[in-house]
Amino acid sequence: MAKDLTSRSEDYAKWYNELVIKADLAENSAVRGSMVIKPYGYAIWEKIQGELDKKFKETGHENAYFPLFIPKSHLSREADHVEGFAKECAVVTHYRLKNDPNGKGVVVDEDAKLEEELIVRPTSETIIWDTYKNWIQSYRDLPILVNQWANVVRWEMRTRLFLRTAEFLWQEGHTAHATRQEAVDEAEMILHLYGDFAEKFMAIPVIRGIKSENERFAGALETYCIEALMQDGKALQAGTSHFLGQNFAKAFDVKFQDKSGKLEHVWATSWGVSTRLMGALVMTHSDDQGLVLPPNLAPIQVVIVPIYRNDEQLDQISEVANKLKAELQAKGISVKYDNRDTHKPGWKFNEYELKGVPVRLGIGPKDLEKGTVELARRDTLTKEFVEMDNVVSKIESLMVEIQESLYNKALAHREENTVEVDTWDDFVARIEGEGGFVSAHWDGTPETEDKIKEATKATIRCIPLDAVEEDGKCIFSGAPSKRRVLFAKAY
Amino acid sequence: MAKDLTSRSEDYAKWYNELVIKADLAENSAVRGSMVIKPYGYAIWEKIQGELDKKFKETGHENAYFPLFIPKSHLSREADHVEGFAKECAVVTHYRLKNDPNGKGVVVDEDAKLEEELIVRPTSETIIWDTYKNWIQSYRDLPILVNQWANVVRWEMRTRLFLRTAEFLWQEGHTAHATRQEAVDEAEMILHLYGDFAEKFMAIPVIRGIKSENERFAGALETYCIEALMQDGKALQAGTSHFLGQNFAKAFDVKFQDKSGKLEHVWATSWGVSTRLMGALVMTHSDDQGLVLPPNLAPIQVVIVPIYRNDEQLDQISEVANKLKAELQAKGISVKYDNRDTHKPGWKFNEYELKGVPVRLGIGPKDLEKGTVELARRDTLTKEFVEMDNVVSKIESLMVEIQESLYNKALAHREENTVEVDTWDDFVARIEGEGGFVSAHWDGTPETEDKIKEATKATIRCIPLDAVEEDGKCIFSGAPSKRRVLFAKAY
């Protein structure tokens, strides 16, 4: 397997795109902006899904499924919401094709025009709140804690595999509550669930924070987010949790009778993470040799490659390898024994490096003699010989060690690339230079944020939850500020 | 919970629709023909998904994800295929809305018309074979064994919850093979996987067979199917597996180099089951009291209801109930203890009957004194008192017993409602009378099948795989026939 992978320093964007394709994660399809998620990539997505789904259920949520299509009039009900999504949505106008009268395949049948156009969901608040209207009468019907795993479509003009695609996969939680506080608590609980998931399961350190008004979800009163820093110094929004207030309840007239018998509008949240997380994963851990996967997300955690000259040697190695494989599997570790005779060991080594398999074991005739095995660690690209008797326990502890080590490395990278600046010149120099998170004072107005974005392309990624009160002056306007916010260029 | 459920004998279709809604499985949405799958219904679907996904993986398949949209020209490539789907597909023609110049919400932006219309996938053969073209060069790249879990859209005019909806959820497997035999073997292997799944997991007896030409999938050379018989004597196609020959490989020019270096078109299969299975589940087991769920599919397998007059009694009961719950959960049984004080025990009994919970335990003060618990079995609607010490082992064996009993009951129903007929008069009388499967001779021509359908609405559900050779005469044309086929009216 010749990698021919562009190096990160040469062209980070190109490296990313090549790696996603060469490592068999995804590829572009015949449909502009829509990707094919290949089996290896999808297997990683399934691990993300599985862990999140478990966490949602542990916190009392249930899955459901709502329609793909949204009547156009529904989308319009919440003013900010339609403003946010109308400009990038796929519109279904007809429900039938017919044979082309000119004999060229099929054409749209104009007799089958829909009375009202349908929008392919860009997100499901409107169709869901239209449904909740019938589910909610009394405080006894609350809270509703529902999630759905679904595909959504946003007609992006410039697309990039996983990071920005016309169609993507995600989960969207939609909850309904009797009180403002309960909804805020839910939105914050989910923020922390996402944060812990990103850090502990994906080994991606994130900043938990609140979006500025400009960056808020269309229709939300408050958007909480987790923000990660990629290797190239650009930020990536990895998940959002919205406190929607009563906006959608008002738009869809969803009221409940409280304990005192009074009718009130319902309080709402929505929250989601998407296949974007796959992009975050790649750009947090991988290197010029290919993917680096944390053990939690690796479809294959250990690969065993036999090194042999003849069938007799292969038989002897296979006996040992299959025994080892069984022992590792018994410990819950996923193992592939790659005894294909169509490829040389060197090709296989490259292949599994490219695909980010955390641990590779090479076994040759000499190893059999000595009772050893060569263990290569993907994250550090280091090799060592391990006694056969110790290899299972060694790998068990490595699974934990690699996971932690990747997190620590990414955290160190973020810390090295987070600076406080206090002047406009320093701000511009940093944003246009190394990038990274820039912590600076801001006067709190959308106008200033717009101007900073126009001048530098940097946006406020978030106001960190743990921001401390501190007197300062806005780097742009000089107006007084009470706390620093995090700026960065972003994906 | 007042059930107010129409009885099956009164109006089977009405009973079905009411039950699906009242038992919180699904409901109609604001979008014509699209349903909302509610959490209780979705939890059952998740069990179906989980078990099938495990079986697919055990048989070497991997999941992937392909685009929702199919360029119109792709759909046209395979002639039979486009003929089969063009007349019922949702067509995306625009990618943007704009504010209505007349100030009424949003309208389609005619400046954002797509150059080529996109079809919302009714099934994914075309987009997938367009992708496989790039994945396959050599025999080394084969077989490809891929499945996807997805939503699809077929614009049905008359829709019914789960049975026929414009959008539905399904899995679709798409495999590519080097030889005809390998593809046929795959299609047949999946047929048996589906058959075993329906019978062992869902307790739904099915006939494994082959479709006649008329009922074949658009683009297939052979369609294998599993057919179930509902309580009202109508058949339901519960899953299909298609041998596609080289049709899609030819349409998308997918060739591979075989071991001798010769270029050949690839052989294909596709296969799927959908949320229709939910309809089959309801109409196989349920009764006039509500749902009856096999333990394998029940989101709640055991519910415990306390019967008490005061808080002191409730506390005592709760102590016992929670201990029992923990013991059952330790055995892998899902248990709900419903100690809500907002509803009376009688209401709860009705509610869990309606929702098909297989076993209900009632515990009152007298039970505590005697060391017993009242156990009600949903499928037989029988009650008995069980010693508290025996209740866990009793329930463990009941989980197996109920599962088997439901299967046997459904099988007996099918056997009672399957008859052989040899004359046209008997055929018509049966089809227009009791219904059920009618095993009869047919001359093998599509024309005769059409005429029989026109006269009676009955179609050939399948040619059973285990059909024996037998000389006979077609009930309609009198022409000679070598085997019987199964006719029925169908959902």
Tab-separated table of N, CA and C in Angstrom, chain A residues 160-252:
chain	number	residue	atom	x	y	z
A	160	ARG	N	-17.024	19.766	2.111
A	160	ARG	CA	-15.818	18.986	2.401
A	160	ARG	C	-16.232	17.743	3.169
A	161	LEU	N	-15.687	16.618	2.783
A	161	LEU	CA	-16.069	15.339	3.381
A	161	LEU	C	-16.155	15.426	4.911
A	162	PHE	N	-17.258	15.008	5.456
A	162	PHE	CA	-17.573	15.015	6.889
A	162	PHE	C	-17.775	16.417	7.474
A	163	LEU	N	-16.965	17.403	7.056
A	163	LEU	CA	-16.988	18.708	7.719
A	163	LEU	C	-18.185	19.537	7.293
A	164	ARG	N	-18.529	19.414	6.039
A	164	ARG	CA	-19.603	20.227	5.499
A	164	ARG	C	-20.105	19.508	4.259
A	165	THR	N	-21.208	18.816	4.403
A	165	THR	CA	-21.759	18.074	3.272
A	165	THR	C	-23.244	18.419	3.156
A	166	ALA	N	-23.765	18.313	1.953
A	166	ALA	CA	-25.169	18.676	1.724
A	166	ALA	C	-26.080	17.775	2.565
A	167	GLU	N	-25.792	16.482	2.568
A	167	GLU	CA	-26.509	15.563	3.445
A	167	GLU	C	-25.537	15.096	4.515
A	168	PHE	N	-25.983	15.057	5.744
A	168	PHE	CA	-25.149	14.445	6.783
A	168	PHE	C	-26.019	13.662	7.758
A	169	LEU	N	-25.353	12.824	8.527
A	169	LEU	CA	-26.049	12.029	9.542
A	169	LEU	C	-25.837	12.703	10.890
A	170	TRP	N	-26.836	12.643	11.723
A	170	TRP	CA	-26.697	13.211	13.051
A	170	TRP	C	-27.716	12.614	13.990
A	171	GLN	N	-27.641	13.035	15.258
A	171	GLN	CA	-28.740	12.807	16.175
A	171	GLN	C	-29.240	14.180	16.560
A	172	GLU	N	-30.543	14.279	16.753
A	172	GLU	CA	-31.111	15.527	17.240
A	172	GLU	C	-32.057	15.221	18.385
A	173	GLY	N	-31.741	15.778	19.546
A	173	GLY	CA	-32.620	15.636	20.700
A	173	GLY	C	-33.599	16.796	20.728
A	174	HIS	N	-34.826	16.516	21.099
A	174	HIS	CA	-35.848	17.567	21.187
A	174	HIS	C	-36.651	17.328	22.451
A	175	THR	N	-36.480	18.213	23.420
A	175	THR	CA	-37.152	17.985	24.697
A	175	THR	C	-38.136	19.107	25.014
A	176	ALA	N	-39.143	18.741	25.786
A	176	ALA	CA	-40.205	19.684	26.167
A	176	ALA	C	-40.354	19.675	27.684
A	177	HIS	N	-40.441	20.848	28.278
A	177	HIS	CA	-40.425	20.960	29.740
A	177	HIS	C	-41.483	21.933	30.249
A	178	ALA	N	-41.805	21.745	31.542
A	178	ALA	CA	-42.834	22.583	32.168
A	178	ALA	C	-42.268	23.933	32.621
A	179	THR	N	-40.977	23.982	32.875
A	179	THR	CA	-40.416	25.247	33.377
A	179	THR	C	-39.164	25.642	32.613
A	180	ARG	N	-38.907	26.938	32.651
A	180	ARG	CA	-37.701	27.488	32.030
A	180	ARG	C	-36.454	26.819	32.614
A	181	GLN	N	-36.427	26.720	33.942
A	181	GLN	CA	-35.230	26.199	34.603
A	181	GLN	C	-34.945	24.757	34.180
A	182	GLU	N	-36.006	23.969	34.096
A	182	GLU	CA	-35.831	22.572	33.707
A	182	GLU	C	-35.233	22.470	32.301
A	183	ALA	N	-35.681	23.337	31.402
A	183	ALA	CA	-35.158	23.313	30.028
A	183	ALA	C	-33.698	23.755	30.001
A	184	VAL	N	-33.386	24.792	30.758
A	184	VAL	CA	-31.983	25.246	30.835
A	184	VAL	C	-31.110	24.130	31.411
A	185	ASP	N	-31.591	23.480	32.452
A	185	ASP	CA	-30.828	22.386	33.066
A	185	ASP	C	-30.577	21.263	32.054
A	186	GLU	N	-31.590	20.957	31.277
A	186	GLU	CA	-31.450	19.903	30.262
A	186	GLU	C	-30.385	20.301	29.232
A	187	ALA	N	-30.484	21.519	28.720
A	187	ALA	CA	-29.523	21.975	27.699
A	187	ALA	C	-28.097	21.914	28.258
A	188	GLU	N	-27.951	22.282	29.524
A	188	GLU	CA	-26.608	22.265	30.130
A	188	GLU	C	-26.146	20.841	30.421
A	189	MET	N	-27.071	20.004	30.848
A	189	MET	CA	-26.716	18.601	31.115
A	189	MET	C	-26.185	17.955	29.833
A	190	ILE	N	-26.889	18.205	28.727
A	190	ILE	CA	-26.461	17.636	27.446
A	190	ILE	C	-25.104	18.219	27.024
A	191	LEU	N	-24.907	19.503	27.250
A	191	LEU	CA	-23.598	20.092	26.934
A	191	LEU	C	-22.489	19.302	27.617
A	192	HIS	N	-22.695	18.996	28.883
A	192	HIS	CA	-21.651	18.266	29.623
A	192	HIS	C	-21.566	16.805	29.177
A	193	LEU	N	-22.693	16.240	28.826
A	193	LEU	CA	-22.672	14.875	28.273
A	193	LEU	C	-21.817	14.864	26.996
A	194	TYR	N	-22.045	15.837	26.125
A	194	TYR	CA	-21.246	15.944	24.898
A	194	TYR	C	-19.757	16.169	25.223
A	195	GLY	N	-19.512	17.060	26.155
A	195	GLY	CA	-18.118	17.379	26.510
A	195	GLY	C	-17.388	16.160	27.040
A	196	ASP	N	-18.043	15.453	27.947
A	196	ASP	CA	-17.408	14.257	28.515
A	196	ASP	C	-17.215	13.187	27.443
A	197	PHE	N	-18.202	13.062	26.574
A	197	PHE	CA	-18.097	12.089	25.488
A	197	PHE	C	-16.906	12.411	24.587
A	198	ALA	N	-16.789	13.665	24.176
A	198	ALA	CA	-15.695	14.072	23.283
A	198	ALA	C	-14.348	13.778	23.951
A	199	GLU	N	-14.241	14.114	25.218
A	199	GLU	CA	-12.945	13.992	25.892
A	199	GLU	C	-12.619	12.557	26.277
A	200	LYS	N	-13.592	11.889	26.888
A	200	LYS	CA	-13.292	10.553	27.410
A	200	LYS	C	-13.385	9.477	26.344
A	201	PHE	N	-14.322	9.612	25.430
A	201	PHE	CA	-14.497	8.538	24.449
A	201	PHE	C	-13.693	8.792	23.186
A	202	MET	N	-13.665	10.058	22.738
A	202	MET	CA	-12.980	10.365	21.487
A	202	MET	C	-11.589	10.961	21.697
A	203	ALA	N	-11.223	11.187	22.959
A	203	ALA	CA	-9.914	11.772	23.293
A	203	ALA	C	-9.718	13.136	22.641
A	204	ILE	N	-10.828	13.862	22.462
A	204	ILE	CA	-10.765	15.208	21.882
A	204	ILE	C	-11.075	16.229	22.980
A	205	PRO	N	-10.075	17.011	23.407
A	205	PRO	CA	-10.355	18.020	24.427
A	205	PRO	C	-11.242	19.127	23.849
A	206	VAL	N	-12.205	19.573	24.614
A	206	VAL	CA	-13.119	20.608	24.122
A	206	VAL	C	-13.322	21.699	25.170
A	207	ILE	N	-13.619	22.889	24.675
A	207	ILE	CA	-14.029	23.993	25.539
A	207	ILE	C	-15.544	23.998	25.568
A	208	ARG	N	-16.098	24.016	26.783
A	208	ARG	CA	-17.552	24.103	26.932
A	208	ARG	C	-17.910	25.580	27.083
A	209	GLY	N	-18.817	26.042	26.263
A	209	GLY	CA	-19.123	27.466	26.352
A	209	GLY	C	-20.479	27.807	25.781
A	210	ILE	N	-20.670	29.116	25.655
A	210	ILE	CA	-21.937	29.663	25.158
A	210	ILE	C	-21.634	30.460	23.894
A	211	LYS	N	-22.513	30.357	22.918
A	211	LYS	CA	-22.315	31.097	21.674
A	211	LYS	C	-22.724	32.558	21.850
A	212	SER	N	-22.069	33.423	21.120
A	212	SER	CA	-22.520	34.817	21.040
A	212	SER	C	-23.797	34.835	20.196
A	213	GLU	N	-24.494	35.946	20.234
A	213	GLU	CA	-25.767	36.077	19.509
A	213	GLU	C	-25.591	35.746	18.024
A	214	ASN	N	-24.502	36.232	17.444
A	214	ASN	CA	-24.268	36.005	16.006
A	214	ASN	C	-24.191	34.532	15.633
A	215	GLU	N	-23.649	33.755	16.522
A	215	GLU	CA	-23.375	32.351	16.211
A	215	GLU	C	-24.448	31.411	16.751
A	216	ARG	N	-25.466	32.008	17.349
A	216	ARG	CA	-26.538	31.215	17.966
A	216	ARG	C	-27.368	30.496	16.893
A	217	PHE	N	-27.945	29.360	17.277
A	217	PHE	CA	-28.845	28.590	16.408
A	217	PHE	C	-30.087	29.422	16.084
A	218	ALA	N	-30.558	29.291	14.852
A	218	ALA	CA	-31.704	30.076	14.387
A	218	ALA	C	-32.983	29.661	15.108
A	219	GLY	N	-33.371	30.445	16.091
A	219	GLY	CA	-34.578	30.126	16.846
A	219	GLY	C	-34.297	29.876	18.326
A	220	ALA	N	-33.021	29.885	18.700
A	220	ALA	CA	-32.646	29.611	20.102
A	220	ALA	C	-32.489	30.902	20.900
A	221	LEU	N	-32.696	30.788	22.231
A	221	LEU	CA	-32.382	31.897	23.121
A	221	LEU	C	-30.939	31.801	23.597
A	222	GLU	N	-30.444	30.570	23.656
A	222	GLU	CA	-29.060	30.358	24.094
A	222	GLU	C	-28.557	29.100	23.406
A	223	THR	N	-27.346	29.185	22.866
A	223	THR	CA	-26.728	27.994	22.296
A	223	THR	C	-25.450	27.666	23.073
A	224	TYR	N	-25.442	26.489	23.670
A	224	TYR	CA	-24.241	25.975	24.325
A	224	TYR	C	-23.473	25.148	23.295
A	225	CYS	N	-22.165	25.122	23.438
A	225	CYS	CA	-21.393	24.379	22.442
A	225	CYS	C	-20.132	23.778	23.039
A	226	ILE	N	-19.633	22.774	22.350
A	226	ILE	CA	-18.282	22.306	22.644
A	226	ILE	C	-17.428	22.626	21.417
A	227	GLU	N	-16.264	23.206	21.684
A	227	GLU	CA	-15.372	23.645	20.613
A	227	GLU	C	-14.021	22.956	20.757
A	228	ALA	N	-13.555	22.400	19.661
A	228	ALA	CA	-12.260	21.709	19.678
A	228	ALA	C	-11.270	22.472	18.793
A	229	LEU	N	-9.991	22.275	19.056
A	229	LEU	CA	-8.972	22.932	18.233
A	229	LEU	C	-8.260	21.891	17.377
A	230	MET	N	-8.287	22.115	16.074
A	230	MET	CA	-7.640	21.170	15.158
A	230	MET	C	-6.132	21.446	15.098
A	231	GLN	N	-5.393	20.500	14.505
A	231	GLN	CA	-3.932	20.598	14.467
A	231	GLN	C	-3.432	21.837	13.724
A	232	ASP	N	-4.245	22.336	12.799
A	232	ASP	CA	-3.812	23.480	11.995
A	232	ASP	C	-4.185	24.815	12.621
A	233	GLY	N	-4.673	24.766	13.862
A	233	GLY	CA	-4.970	26.018	14.554
A	233	GLY	C	-6.361	26.565	14.284
A	234	LYS	N	-7.186	25.809	13.538
A	234	LYS	CA	-8.565	26.233	13.336
A	234	LYS	C	-9.485	25.490	14.306
A	235	ALA	N	-10.528	26.189	14.701
A	235	ALA	CA	-11.470	25.594	15.647
A	235	ALA	C	-12.537	24.799	14.901
A	236	LEU	N	-13.126	23.846	15.601
A	236	LEU	CA	-14.228	23.079	15.031
A	236	LEU	C	-15.325	22.922	16.078
A	237	GLN	N	-16.513	23.373	15.730
A	237	GLN	CA	-17.669	23.202	16.606
A	237	GLN	C	-18.074	21.743	16.557
A	238	ALA	N	-18.016	21.069	17.713
A	238	ALA	CA	-18.189	19.621	17.711
A	238	ALA	C	-19.568	19.179	18.187
A	239	GLY	N	-20.327	20.096	18.750
A	239	GLY	CA	-21.665	19.750	19.211
A	239	GLY	C	-22.334	20.985	19.783
A	240	THR	N	-23.666	21.045	19.663
A	240	THR	CA	-24.378	22.193	20.231
A	240	THR	C	-25.632	21.723	20.960
A	241	SER	N	-25.996	22.486	21.961
A	241	SER	CA	-27.190	22.219	22.762
A	241	SER	C	-27.902	23.551	22.942
A	242	HIS	N	-29.160	23.599	22.501
A	242	HIS	CA	-29.865	24.876	22.477
A	242	HIS	C	-30.986	24.959	23.508
A	243	PHE	N	-31.017	26.078	24.222
A	243	PHE	CA	-32.183	26.413	25.020
A	243	PHE	C	-33.076	27.260	24.119
A	244	LEU	N	-34.249	26.711	23.766
A	244	LEU	CA	-35.097	27.357	22.752
A	244	LEU	C	-36.177	28.239	23.360
A	245	GLY	N	-36.184	28.332	24.680
A	245	GLY	CA	-37.225	29.124	25.329
A	245	GLY	C	-38.602	28.601	24.958
A	246	GLN	N	-39.524	29.511	24.708
A	246	GLN	CA	-40.883	29.112	24.299
A	246	GLN	C	-41.119	29.417	22.819
A	247	ASN	N	-40.040	29.664	22.079
A	247	ASN	CA	-40.198	30.101	20.680
A	247	ASN	C	-40.979	29.122	19.829
A	248	PHE	N	-40.610	27.842	19.904
A	248	PHE	CA	-41.303	26.875	19.050
A	248	PHE	C	-42.689	26.535	19.610
A	249	ALA	N	-42.812	26.545	20.919
A	249	ALA	CA	-44.132	26.307	21.516
A	249	ALA	C	-45.094	27.405	21.087
A	250	LYS	N	-44.599	28.624	21.028
A	250	LYS	CA	-45.467	29.724	20.587
A	250	LYS	C	-45.771	29.607	19.098
A	251	ALA	N	-44.765	29.288	18.306
A	251	ALA	CA	-44.965	29.178	16.857
A	251	ALA	C	-45.970	28.073	16.523
A	252	PHE	N	-45.984	26.999	17.332
A	252	PHE	CA	-46.880	25.873	17.037
A	252	PHE	C	-48.007	25.738	18.073
